């Protein structure tokens, strides 16, 4: 799912790309056509102009549209081949100048919603951005005349649009949260919308941001992976697990079967976010489960309740497995340092560690018997490896004990030979 | 009466055994030769015992090597696993493998000590030049044994160390690249390389080594052991039993040491080689090649327009050649002169080898 979402952001990159500049409202009743070798009167003039009038020319050189042969008239209309200023900017030639904010989505969609045109650039390209946008909060507010909301150019830019796969693009995954935060973290700008502005700060502290922005793991989520991109919307309380479940499939499936699903739905609590938070999703810890703080269970369940007892039991199972794995690892390391061959047991430990991950996933059932069953599987493997390590260490010490025999034999033989030598040489001296 | 008959019968059996044997094998001449053979004995004679130690360790190598061959499989898929099997499952396999590895390293150490003792005592002087030559070549062969054997377990370290080692053969003028390809049997270390290194280790080097060993021992028999320069009144001891007993004491002690080392510091197997993985940190050849690898680290990429690595290898090779040819340029020794040039050359060689080897282990970068 997330992949699909990302494909659409990528395609929009290309899109907005080919789009934003795409088709002039007036001039481009049909998709823009790449310019021929004729002159570009717009650039000839604007490249010599200072500030806002000259900057677009500089930025446009790197723009993906420019690379695909789309020129200024593709979006702004007019006739770039003329040398007559009146003809260039004439309404008859479809000149629209700077498009209005409310017109931008339609302007871009002239190309980007046109499948036959767009698939020349990529056979599987998405052309549904406009229809998605219309369902988004941004799109709905725009339709009501709110021009503060994001349109295509707000996220993709206008004259320097890069494909989403380009690391310098504003919609390249690690840059997305920064792009969204330009509006969503601005308290003045967001005044009146009655939504928090701390999302970006919270997100930056999350494990998702660490993976995406520090470790550059592009599979880690950013804003659009949960909220959508063109169809951006706030998830409803009972759709949260669907969101997280795009990646955390097993956790979602187990949660959906758990008693919490129904209870959270009744209480209108946002599922996964209740324990893990929404934007500030910290690295999950085993301490989150149990009957004492910092367990998240205690924030809802009463002290001494049956549910907290279950949480405590689950935590005990988890710690028990971790303890056996830790012991096995330590002993295997010791055996290895002693030069003993324990590679088979070490290999088996991968299964034990995998079992620990499964147990942590199984916690989302909130069922002690289920967690215990998975824990026992892991313990069995880890204890097997522990026994192998202990046996190897025991064998090592056994070997050391046995080495006393060659030592004694060596001393005895060397001593006997030395005495014999002395006897012979003593006899020789007596004779000589 | 009954007792007397038993004694007679026993006596007859004892008498008949040597007569049967001596009528078929000329043992009497051999024993006669040995009973009259003497060897010089002086303050430096103990150093000669290292030659005997190396010989003993070579015999241990052969014996344990044959045992390892029962289980070792020379393919990229099975080499590492077969070594694991030997170390973990085969009864006493760990001990055999550990003894094989320890004896190999101790043998090279003994050979180095033996060579330098001969060098400093000028025992290579005429007419014993060929004893020196055959001995030096035995050391080179032993190091080649080590190089070829290092790859066989196909561990990560041995893979990359062998890669670096075989890449150095490219520096040999004209035929370097062909030599490398011949050694590897392919463009990179792969199945054919293990097969070739295994063949080299167990089929090609052993007979060559034995031939040189026989030549070395026969020449020592024919020419006798060298006596220190300037000895006026030489003392000698009977080869049998006096010298043999001395050597036997040392052999017993070395075997004891080998057993203790093999048990207390067993040779680890390490991680399996992964040709697609990046080279791990701390790649190092076997200790007796570290002087070479460490020296190359200090040489700039280019020196006077010549590739630094090539220059280093040629310089070290030239030094080794001068060392190898010492019996032919140290004419002072033939005249009984212990010249300082030779002594300083030897001391510098020892300092260089010890320093570079130590740096490779304690300060490699």
Tab-separated table of C-alpha atoms in Angstrom, chain A:
chain	number	residue	atom	x	y	z
A	1	UNK	CA	0.000	0.000	0.000
A	2	UNK	CA	2.717	2.377	1.052
A	3	UNK	CA	4.588	1.501	-2.059
A	4	UNK	CA	1.572	2.443	-4.098
A	5	UNK	CA	1.293	5.700	-2.231
A	6	UNK	CA	4.896	6.395	-2.947
A	7	UNK	CA	4.573	5.546	-6.571
A	8	UNK	CA	1.893	8.136	-6.803
A	9	UNK	CA	4.071	10.765	-5.167
A	10	UNK	CA	6.830	9.859	-7.558
A	11	UNK	CA	4.519	10.005	-10.460
A	12	UNK	CA	3.286	13.319	-9.290
A	13	UNK	CA	6.859	14.485	-9.224
A	14	UNK	CA	7.080	13.578	-12.826
A	15	UNK	CA	3.624	14.812	-13.167
A	16	UNK	CA	3.763	18.074	-11.555
A	17	UNK	CA	6.704	18.207	-13.485
A	18	UNK	CA	5.385	17.684	-16.791
A	19	UNK	CA	2.255	19.186	-15.380
A	20	UNK	CA	2.721	22.202	-13.406
A	21	UNK	CA	4.190	23.768	-16.340
A	22	UNK	CA	1.997	21.490	-18.200
A	23	UNK	CA	-0.743	23.155	-19.992
A	24	UNK	CA	-1.728	26.749	-20.090
A	25	UNK	CA	-5.327	27.102	-19.135
A	26	UNK	CA	-6.157	28.936	-22.258
A	27	UNK	CA	-3.422	27.782	-24.561
A	28	UNK	CA	-3.400	24.263	-23.436
A	29	UNK	CA	-6.836	22.926	-23.926
A	30	UNK	CA	-4.801	19.920	-25.050
A	31	UNK	CA	-1.551	18.691	-23.481
A	32	UNK	CA	1.566	20.746	-24.030
A	33	UNK	CA	3.698	19.850	-26.985
A	34	UNK	CA	7.457	19.871	-26.747
A	35	UNK	CA	8.881	22.960	-28.418
A	36	UNK	CA	10.745	22.677	-31.635
A	37	UNK	CA	13.975	24.377	-32.458
A	38	UNK	CA	12.227	27.709	-32.677
A	39	UNK	CA	13.304	30.556	-30.445
A	40	UNK	CA	12.012	30.997	-26.885
A	41	UNK	CA	11.103	34.638	-26.622
A	42	UNK	CA	10.157	34.249	-22.938
A	43	UNK	CA	13.651	33.072	-21.960
A	44	UNK	CA	15.382	35.527	-24.244
A	45	UNK	CA	13.737	38.343	-22.371
A	46	UNK	CA	13.369	37.012	-18.816
A	47	UNK	CA	16.928	35.733	-18.519
A	48	UNK	CA	18.120	39.315	-18.490
A	49	UNK	CA	15.610	40.461	-15.888
A	50	UNK	CA	16.472	40.767	-12.194
A	51	UNK	CA	14.828	39.083	-9.163
A	52	UNK	CA	11.468	37.352	-9.434
A	53	UNK	CA	11.263	37.930	-13.150
A	54	UNK	CA	14.642	36.398	-13.944
A	55	UNK	CA	14.808	33.600	-11.327
A	56	UNK	CA	12.335	31.260	-13.057
A	57	UNK	CA	14.639	31.026	-16.073
A	58	UNK	CA	17.571	29.927	-13.904
A	59	UNK	CA	15.496	27.410	-11.968
A	60	UNK	CA	13.772	26.050	-15.029
A	61	UNK	CA	17.044	24.839	-16.566
A	62	UNK	CA	17.087	21.912	-14.101
A	63	UNK	CA	13.336	21.377	-14.171
A	64	UNK	CA	12.209	17.946	-15.315
A	65	UNK	CA	9.711	19.568	-17.669
A	66	UNK	CA	12.477	21.461	-19.423
A	67	UNK	CA	14.349	18.181	-19.784
A	68	UNK	CA	11.282	16.629	-21.389
A	69	UNK	CA	11.004	19.514	-23.851
A	70	UNK	CA	8.143	21.427	-22.186
A	71	UNK	CA	8.660	25.191	-22.360
A	72	UNK	CA	7.148	28.235	-20.649
A	73	UNK	CA	4.098	28.365	-22.905
A	74	UNK	CA	3.174	24.854	-21.817
A	75	UNK	CA	1.811	26.379	-18.603
A	76	UNK	CA	1.697	30.100	-19.176
A	77	UNK	CA	0.365	30.064	-22.737
A	78	UNK	CA	1.320	32.705	-25.337
A	79	UNK	CA	3.518	32.443	-28.412
A	80	UNK	CA	7.223	32.124	-27.663
A	81	UNK	CA	8.165	32.099	-31.331
A	82	UNK	CA	7.083	35.635	-32.007
A	83	UNK	CA	9.310	38.622	-31.582
A	84	UNK	CA	6.311	40.862	-31.135
A	85	UNK	CA	5.617	41.465	-27.455
A	86	UNK	CA	1.890	41.937	-28.069
A	87	UNK	CA	1.673	38.664	-29.951
A	88	UNK	CA	3.699	36.763	-27.370
A	89	UNK	CA	1.399	37.772	-24.537
A	90	UNK	CA	-1.842	37.981	-26.453
A	91	UNK	CA	-4.950	36.350	-25.033
A	92	UNK	CA	-5.634	35.037	-28.510
A	93	UNK	CA	-2.551	32.905	-28.137
A	94	UNK	CA	-3.776	31.656	-24.762
A	95	UNK	CA	-1.471	33.726	-22.583
A	96	UNK	CA	-2.549	33.455	-18.942
A	97	UNK	CA	0.489	34.886	-17.174
A	98	UNK	CA	0.768	33.733	-13.561
A	99	UNK	CA	-1.961	31.130	-12.917
A	100	UNK	CA	-4.338	31.711	-10.010
A	101	UNK	CA	-3.897	29.408	-6.991
A	102	UNK	CA	-7.370	28.003	-7.480
A	103	UNK	CA	-6.547	27.168	-11.100
A	104	UNK	CA	-3.283	25.321	-10.459
A	105	UNK	CA	-4.649	21.777	-9.928
A	106	UNK	CA	-6.687	21.960	-13.125
A	107	UNK	CA	-3.758	23.502	-14.980
A	108	UNK	CA	-1.388	20.681	-14.013
A	109	UNK	CA	-4.011	18.056	-14.672
A	110	UNK	CA	-4.267	19.055	-18.307
A	111	UNK	CA	-1.246	16.877	-18.831
A	112	UNK	CA	-1.069	14.828	-15.688
A	113	UNK	CA	-4.574	13.435	-15.946
A	114	UNK	CA	-4.074	12.632	-19.594
A	115	UNK	CA	-3.045	8.966	-19.678
A	116	UNK	CA	-2.209	8.753	-23.362
A	117	UNK	CA	0.081	11.732	-23.036
A	118	UNK	CA	1.657	10.786	-19.709
A	119	UNK	CA	2.419	7.152	-20.476
A	120	UNK	CA	4.946	8.314	-23.034
A	121	UNK	CA	7.079	9.182	-20.003
A	122	UNK	CA	6.275	6.087	-18.000
A	123	UNK	CA	3.962	3.257	-19.049
A	124	UNK	CA	2.579	2.712	-15.534
A	125	UNK	CA	2.361	6.351	-14.505
A	126	UNK	CA	-0.473	7.409	-12.198
A	127	UNK	CA	-2.860	9.982	-13.648
A	128	UNK	CA	-5.274	10.135	-10.733
A	129	UNK	CA	-3.671	12.992	-8.836
A	130	UNK	CA	-6.414	15.527	-9.508
A	131	UNK	CA	-9.272	13.231	-8.500
A	132	UNK	CA	-7.335	12.275	-5.350
A	133	UNK	CA	-6.631	15.906	-4.637
A	134	UNK	CA	-10.307	16.766	-4.840
A	135	UNK	CA	-11.020	14.281	-2.020
A	136	UNK	CA	-8.263	15.695	0.166
A	137	UNK	CA	-8.754	18.275	2.891
A	138	UNK	CA	-6.569	20.590	0.814
A	139	UNK	CA	-8.708	20.057	-2.277
A	140	UNK	CA	-12.001	20.467	-0.451
A	141	UNK	CA	-10.934	23.716	1.180
A	142	UNK	CA	-9.617	25.024	-2.114
A	143	UNK	CA	-12.942	24.298	-3.708
A	144	UNK	CA	-14.492	26.466	-1.013
A	145	UNK	CA	-12.169	29.277	-2.033
A	146	UNK	CA	-9.477	28.866	0.660
A	147	UNK	CA	-6.315	29.802	-1.216
A	148	UNK	CA	-4.017	29.167	1.780
A	149	UNK	CA	-4.207	25.422	1.302
A	150	UNK	CA	-1.610	23.409	-0.546
A	151	UNK	CA	-1.883	22.944	-4.290
A	152	UNK	CA	0.530	21.136	-6.630
A	153	UNK	CA	3.113	23.923	-6.623
A	154	UNK	CA	3.115	24.180	-2.820
A	155	UNK	CA	4.804	20.795	-2.512
A	156	UNK	CA	6.469	20.317	-5.900
A	157	UNK	CA	7.532	23.882	-6.589
A	158	UNK	CA	6.940	25.687	-9.847
A	159	UNK	CA	10.023	26.380	-11.958
A	160	UNK	CA	12.532	23.937	-10.468
A	161	UNK	CA	10.447	20.787	-10.272
A	162	UNK	CA	12.489	17.623	-9.830
A	163	UNK	CA	11.356	14.000	-9.956
A	164	UNK	CA	10.555	12.508	-6.541
A	165	UNK	CA	13.455	10.115	-6.980
A	166	UNK	CA	15.904	13.023	-7.030
A	167	UNK	CA	17.460	13.536	-3.576
A	168	UNK	CA	17.212	17.307	-4.042
A	169	UNK	CA	13.461	17.157	-4.717
A	170	UNK	CA	11.102	18.604	-2.118
A	171	UNK	CA	9.114	15.358	-2.352
A	172	UNK	CA	12.083	12.971	-2.048
A	173	UNK	CA	11.046	10.834	0.988
A	174	UNK	CA	13.548	12.228	3.519
A	175	UNK	CA	12.537	15.781	2.472
A	176	UNK	CA	8.769	15.303	2.623
A	177	UNK	CA	8.244	16.098	6.315
A	178	UNK	CA	10.204	19.339	5.889
A	179	UNK	CA	8.068	20.224	2.878
A	180	UNK	CA	4.806	19.605	4.768
A	181	UNK	CA	6.116	21.462	7.795
A	182	UNK	CA	6.531	24.670	5.829
A	183	UNK	CA	2.813	25.181	6.392
A	184	UNK	CA	1.913	22.709	9.126
A	185	UNK	CA	4.546	23.909	11.614
A	186	UNK	CA	3.777	27.580	11.030
A	187	UNK	CA	1.477	28.504	13.939
A	188	UNK	CA	0.454	31.802	12.367
A	189	UNK	CA	-0.289	30.276	9.015
A	190	UNK	CA	-2.240	27.404	10.535
A	191	UNK	CA	-4.216	29.669	12.872
A	192	UNK	CA	-7.859	29.082	12.193
A	193	UNK	CA	-7.545	25.478	11.125
A	194	UNK	CA	-7.667	24.188	14.701
A	195	UNK	CA	-5.026	21.498	14.238
A	196	UNK	CA	-1.731	21.130	16.109
A	197	UNK	CA	1.532	22.397	14.612
A	198	UNK	CA	3.866	20.065	16.534
A	199	UNK	CA	3.694	17.156	14.061
A	200	UNK	CA	7.040	17.808	12.435
A	201	UNK	CA	8.894	18.181	15.737
A	202	UNK	CA	7.230	15.045	17.034
A	203	UNK	CA	8.006	13.147	13.853
A	204	UNK	CA	11.672	14.123	14.015
A	205	UNK	CA	11.908	12.325	17.375
A	206	UNK	CA	10.324	9.171	16.020
A	207	UNK	CA	11.963	5.898	15.023
A	208	UNK	CA	10.494	6.416	11.565
A	209	UNK	CA	12.396	9.694	11.111
A	210	UNK	CA	15.577	8.104	12.468
A	211	UNK	CA	15.344	5.320	9.935
A	212	UNK	CA	14.419	7.549	7.031
A	213	UNK	CA	16.514	10.620	7.665
A	214	UNK	CA	19.508	9.291	9.570
A	215	UNK	CA	19.852	5.777	8.226
A	216	UNK	CA	18.435	6.782	4.825
A	217	UNK	CA	16.114	3.775	4.789
A	218	UNK	CA	13.660	4.869	2.115
A	219	UNK	CA	11.169	2.203	3.154
A	220	UNK	CA	10.562	4.043	6.453
A	221	UNK	CA	7.412	6.162	6.477
A	222	UNK	CA	7.029	9.905	6.285
A	223	UNK	CA	3.894	12.112	6.265
A	224	UNK	CA	2.389	10.925	2.973
A	225	UNK	CA	2.728	7.240	3.856
A	226	UNK	CA	0.029	7.529	6.508
A	227	UNK	CA	-1.907	10.579	5.315
A	228	UNK	CA	-1.668	10.071	1.586
A	229	UNK	CA	-0.108	12.636	-0.701
A	230	UNK	CA	-2.490	14.044	-3.275
A	231	UNK	CA	-5.481	12.830	-1.292
A	232	UNK	CA	-4.044	13.925	2.086
A	233	UNK	CA	-6.500	13.395	4.919
A	234	UNK	CA	-6.431	12.877	8.695
A	235	UNK	CA	-7.053	9.198	9.515
A	236	UNK	CA	-10.166	8.384	11.513
A	237	UNK	CA	-9.739	6.670	14.860
A	238	UNK	CA	-10.630	3.203	13.646
A	239	UNK	CA	-8.562	3.397	10.480
A	240	UNK	CA	-5.257	3.852	12.277
A	241	UNK	CA	-4.394	0.149	12.360
A	242	UNK	CA	-5.004	0.077	8.615
A	243	UNK	CA	-2.451	2.826	8.239
A	244	UNK	CA	0.229	1.223	10.418
A	245	UNK	CA	-0.693	-2.180	9.056
A	246	UNK	CA	0.580	-1.201	5.635
A	247	UNK	CA	4.025	-2.041	6.977
A	248	UNK	CA	3.358	-3.724	10.333
A	249	UNK	CA	1.076	-6.347	8.820
A	250	UNK	CA	1.339	-9.019	11.506
A	251	UNK	CA	0.930	-6.555	14.355
A	252	UNK	CA	-2.177	-5.169	12.689
A	253	UNK	CA	-3.695	-8.609	12.066
A	254	UNK	CA	-3.104	-9.680	15.657
A	255	UNK	CA	-4.438	-6.391	17.021
A	256	UNK	CA	-7.589	-6.669	14.905
A	257	UNK	CA	-8.349	-10.016	16.559
A	258	UNK	CA	-7.590	-8.737	20.046
A	259	UNK	CA	-10.132	-7.432	22.587
A	260	UNK	CA	-8.534	-3.991	22.270
A	261	UNK	CA	-9.860	-3.530	18.747
A	262	UNK	CA	-13.449	-3.563	19.881
A	263	UNK	CA	-12.800	-1.638	23.081
A	264	UNK	CA	-10.816	1.122	21.338
A	265	UNK	CA	-13.529	1.388	18.705
A	266	UNK	CA	-16.191	1.828	21.365
A	267	UNK	CA	-14.154	4.425	23.208
A	268	UNK	CA	-13.129	6.103	19.909
A	269	UNK	CA	-9.456	5.685	20.686
A	270	UNK	CA	-6.975	5.802	17.780
A	271	UNK	CA	-5.828	2.149	17.966
A	272	UNK	CA	-2.030	1.817	17.521
A	273	UNK	CA	-1.489	5.475	18.397
A	274	UNK	CA	-2.913	4.918	21.890
A	275	UNK	CA	0.249	3.056	22.945
A	276	UNK	CA	2.739	4.121	20.274
A	277	UNK	CA	1.638	7.725	19.661
A	278	UNK	CA	1.019	9.021	16.158
A	279	UNK	CA	3.792	11.303	14.945
A	280	UNK	CA	6.183	10.726	17.834
A	281	UNK	CA	6.431	6.953	17.406
A	282	UNK	CA	9.394	6.060	19.588
A	283	UNK	CA	11.415	2.876	19.265
A	284	UNK	CA	9.238	0.214	20.897
A	285	UNK	CA	10.599	-1.148	24.152
A	286	UNK	CA	9.737	-4.211	26.197
A	287	UNK	CA	9.148	-1.847	29.091
A	288	UNK	CA	5.972	-0.722	27.343
A	289	UNK	CA	4.357	-3.931	28.629
A	290	UNK	CA	3.806	-4.668	32.321
A	291	UNK	CA	1.940	-3.641	35.434
A	292	UNK	CA	4.214	-0.800	36.499
A	293	UNK	CA	5.345	2.424	34.785
A	294	UNK	CA	6.726	3.100	32.224
A	295	UNK	CA	4.366	0.434	30.896
A	296	UNK	CA	1.665	1.962	28.707
A	297	UNK	CA	-0.858	-0.536	30.073
A	298	UNK	CA	-1.065	1.307	33.402
A	299	UNK	CA	-2.370	4.444	31.735
A	300	UNK	CA	-5.744	2.737	31.091
A	301	UNK	CA	-5.974	-0.315	33.347
A	302	UNK	CA	-6.469	-0.072	37.091
A	303	UNK	CA	-3.828	-1.260	39.506
A	304	UNK	CA	-4.433	-4.861	40.576
A	305	UNK	CA	-6.763	-5.503	37.666
A	306	UNK	CA	-6.833	-8.795	35.808
A	307	UNK	CA	-5.616	-7.054	32.657
A	308	UNK	CA	-2.534	-5.669	34.374
A	309	UNK	CA	-1.790	-9.104	35.774
A	310	UNK	CA	-1.882	-10.446	32.195
A	311	UNK	CA	0.444	-7.639	31.133
A	312	UNK	CA	2.828	-8.552	33.959
A	313	UNK	CA	2.745	-12.212	32.961
A	314	UNK	CA	3.429	-11.363	29.323
A	315	UNK	CA	6.354	-9.197	30.373
A	316	UNK	CA	7.729	-12.037	32.524
A	317	UNK	CA	7.587	-14.381	29.525
A	318	UNK	CA	9.410	-11.844	27.406
A	319	UNK	CA	12.121	-11.253	29.995
A	320	UNK	CA	12.484	-15.012	30.499
A	321	UNK	CA	13.168	-15.572	26.819
A	322	UNK	CA	15.571	-12.627	26.673
A	323	UNK	CA	17.369	-14.004	29.692
A	324	UNK	CA	17.895	-17.433	28.106
A	325	UNK	CA	19.012	-15.852	24.829
A	326	UNK	CA	21.443	-13.606	26.716
A	327	UNK	CA	22.880	-16.550	28.657
A	328	UNK	CA	23.221	-18.619	25.492
A	329	UNK	CA	24.960	-15.754	23.678
A	330	UNK	CA	27.380	-15.200	26.561
A	331	UNK	CA	28.271	-18.860	26.848
A	332	UNK	CA	28.609	-19.263	23.091
A	333	UNK	CA	30.947	-16.284	23.039
A	334	UNK	CA	32.985	-17.756	25.893
A	335	UNK	CA	33.157	-21.125	24.124
A	336	UNK	CA	34.261	-19.422	20.942
A	337	UNK	CA	36.954	-17.449	22.765
A	338	UNK	CA	38.237	-20.741	24.098
A	339	UNK	CA	38.584	-21.876	20.497
A	340	UNK	CA	35.709	-24.329	20.650
A	341	UNK	CA	33.639	-25.018	17.567
A	342	UNK	CA	30.042	-23.858	18.242
A	343	UNK	CA	29.012	-22.499	14.852
A	344	UNK	CA	26.003	-24.812	14.601
A	345	UNK	CA	24.641	-23.587	17.945
A	346	UNK	CA	25.355	-19.991	16.929
A	347	UNK	CA	23.410	-20.539	13.739
A	348	UNK	CA	20.490	-21.901	15.756
A	349	UNK	CA	20.494	-18.731	17.827
A	350	UNK	CA	19.212	-16.872	14.777
A	351	UNK	CA	16.033	-18.877	15.197
A	352	UNK	CA	15.864	-17.931	18.882
A	353	UNK	CA	16.266	-14.238	18.075
A	354	UNK	CA	13.633	-14.590	15.400
A	355	UNK	CA	11.361	-16.172	18.014
A	356	UNK	CA	11.894	-13.141	20.274
A	357	UNK	CA	10.713	-10.866	17.458
A	358	UNK	CA	7.681	-13.116	16.978
A	359	UNK	CA	6.906	-12.937	20.705
A	360	UNK	CA	7.083	-9.130	20.576
A	361	UNK	CA	4.638	-9.242	17.692
A	362	UNK	CA	2.427	-11.728	19.503
A	363	UNK	CA	2.036	-9.222	22.341
A	364	UNK	CA	-0.479	-7.451	20.080
A	365	UNK	CA	-2.898	-10.320	20.751
A	366	UNK	CA	-2.777	-9.326	24.463
A	367	UNK	CA	-3.345	-13.021	25.103
A	368	UNK	CA	-1.064	-14.635	27.662
A	369	UNK	CA	-1.486	-18.235	26.378
A	370	UNK	CA	-0.575	-17.155	22.812
A	371	UNK	CA	2.473	-15.225	23.990
A	372	UNK	CA	3.544	-18.111	26.227
A	373	UNK	CA	3.300	-20.581	23.348
A	374	UNK	CA	5.585	-18.475	21.150
A	375	UNK	CA	7.962	-17.860	24.055
A	376	UNK	CA	8.315	-21.576	24.734
A	377	UNK	CA	9.292	-22.142	21.088
A	378	UNK	CA	12.071	-19.567	21.384
A	379	UNK	CA	13.213	-20.826	24.773
A	380	UNK	CA	13.532	-24.357	23.467
A	381	UNK	CA	15.916	-23.253	20.734
A	382	UNK	CA	17.899	-20.903	22.987
A	383	UNK	CA	18.224	-23.510	25.726
A	384	UNK	CA	19.462	-26.016	23.140
A	385	UNK	CA	22.164	-23.561	22.094
A	386	UNK	CA	22.970	-22.819	25.738
A	387	UNK	CA	23.435	-26.518	26.465
A	388	UNK	CA	25.671	-26.869	23.401
A	389	UNK	CA	27.776	-23.931	24.601
A	390	UNK	CA	28.041	-25.336	28.133
A	391	UNK	CA	28.993	-28.735	26.751
A	392	UNK	CA	31.701	-27.123	24.596
A	393	UNK	CA	33.094	-25.232	27.605
A	394	UNK	CA	33.011	-28.404	29.683
A	395	UNK	CA	34.799	-30.296	26.926
A	396	UNK	CA	37.434	-27.574	26.764
A	397	UNK	CA	38.177	-27.878	30.465
A	398	UNK	CA	38.122	-31.664	30.139
A	399	UNK	CA	40.758	-31.458	27.422
A	400	UNK	CA	42.895	-29.266	29.655
A	401	UNK	CA	42.715	-31.816	32.426
A	402	UNK	CA	43.794	-34.576	30.081
A	403	UNK	CA	46.789	-32.609	28.872
A	404	UNK	CA	48.436	-33.373	32.200
A	405	UNK	CA	49.264	-36.839	30.785
A	406	UNK	CA	51.398	-35.643	27.860
A	407	UNK	CA	53.049	-33.147	30.217
A	408	UNK	CA	53.928	-35.858	32.725
A	409	UNK	CA	54.981	-38.197	29.926
A	410	UNK	CA	57.167	-35.478	28.396
A	411	UNK	CA	58.871	-34.726	31.693
A	412	UNK	CA	59.330	-38.408	32.458
A	413	UNK	CA	60.727	-39.285	29.031
A	414	UNK	CA	62.962	-36.220	28.788
A	415	UNK	CA	64.230	-36.892	32.319
A	416	UNK	CA	64.891	-40.557	31.581
A	417	UNK	CA	66.743	-39.720	28.382
A	418	UNK	CA	68.782	-37.070	30.193
A	419	UNK	CA	69.760	-39.512	32.936
A	420	UNK	CA	70.739	-42.094	30.325
A	421	UNK	CA	72.837	-39.490	28.525
A	422	UNK	CA	74.568	-38.532	31.762
A	423	UNK	CA	75.248	-42.178	32.523
A	424	UNK	CA	76.745	-42.801	29.067
A	425	UNK	CA	78.839	-39.651	29.118
A	426	UNK	CA	79.921	-40.404	32.683
A	427	UNK	CA	81.082	-43.861	31.589
A	428	UNK	CA	82.884	-42.311	28.596
A	429	UNK	CA	84.724	-39.873	30.879
A	430	UNK	CA	85.691	-42.703	33.266
A	431	UNK	CA	87.013	-44.752	30.348
A	432	UNK	CA	88.775	-41.859	28.706
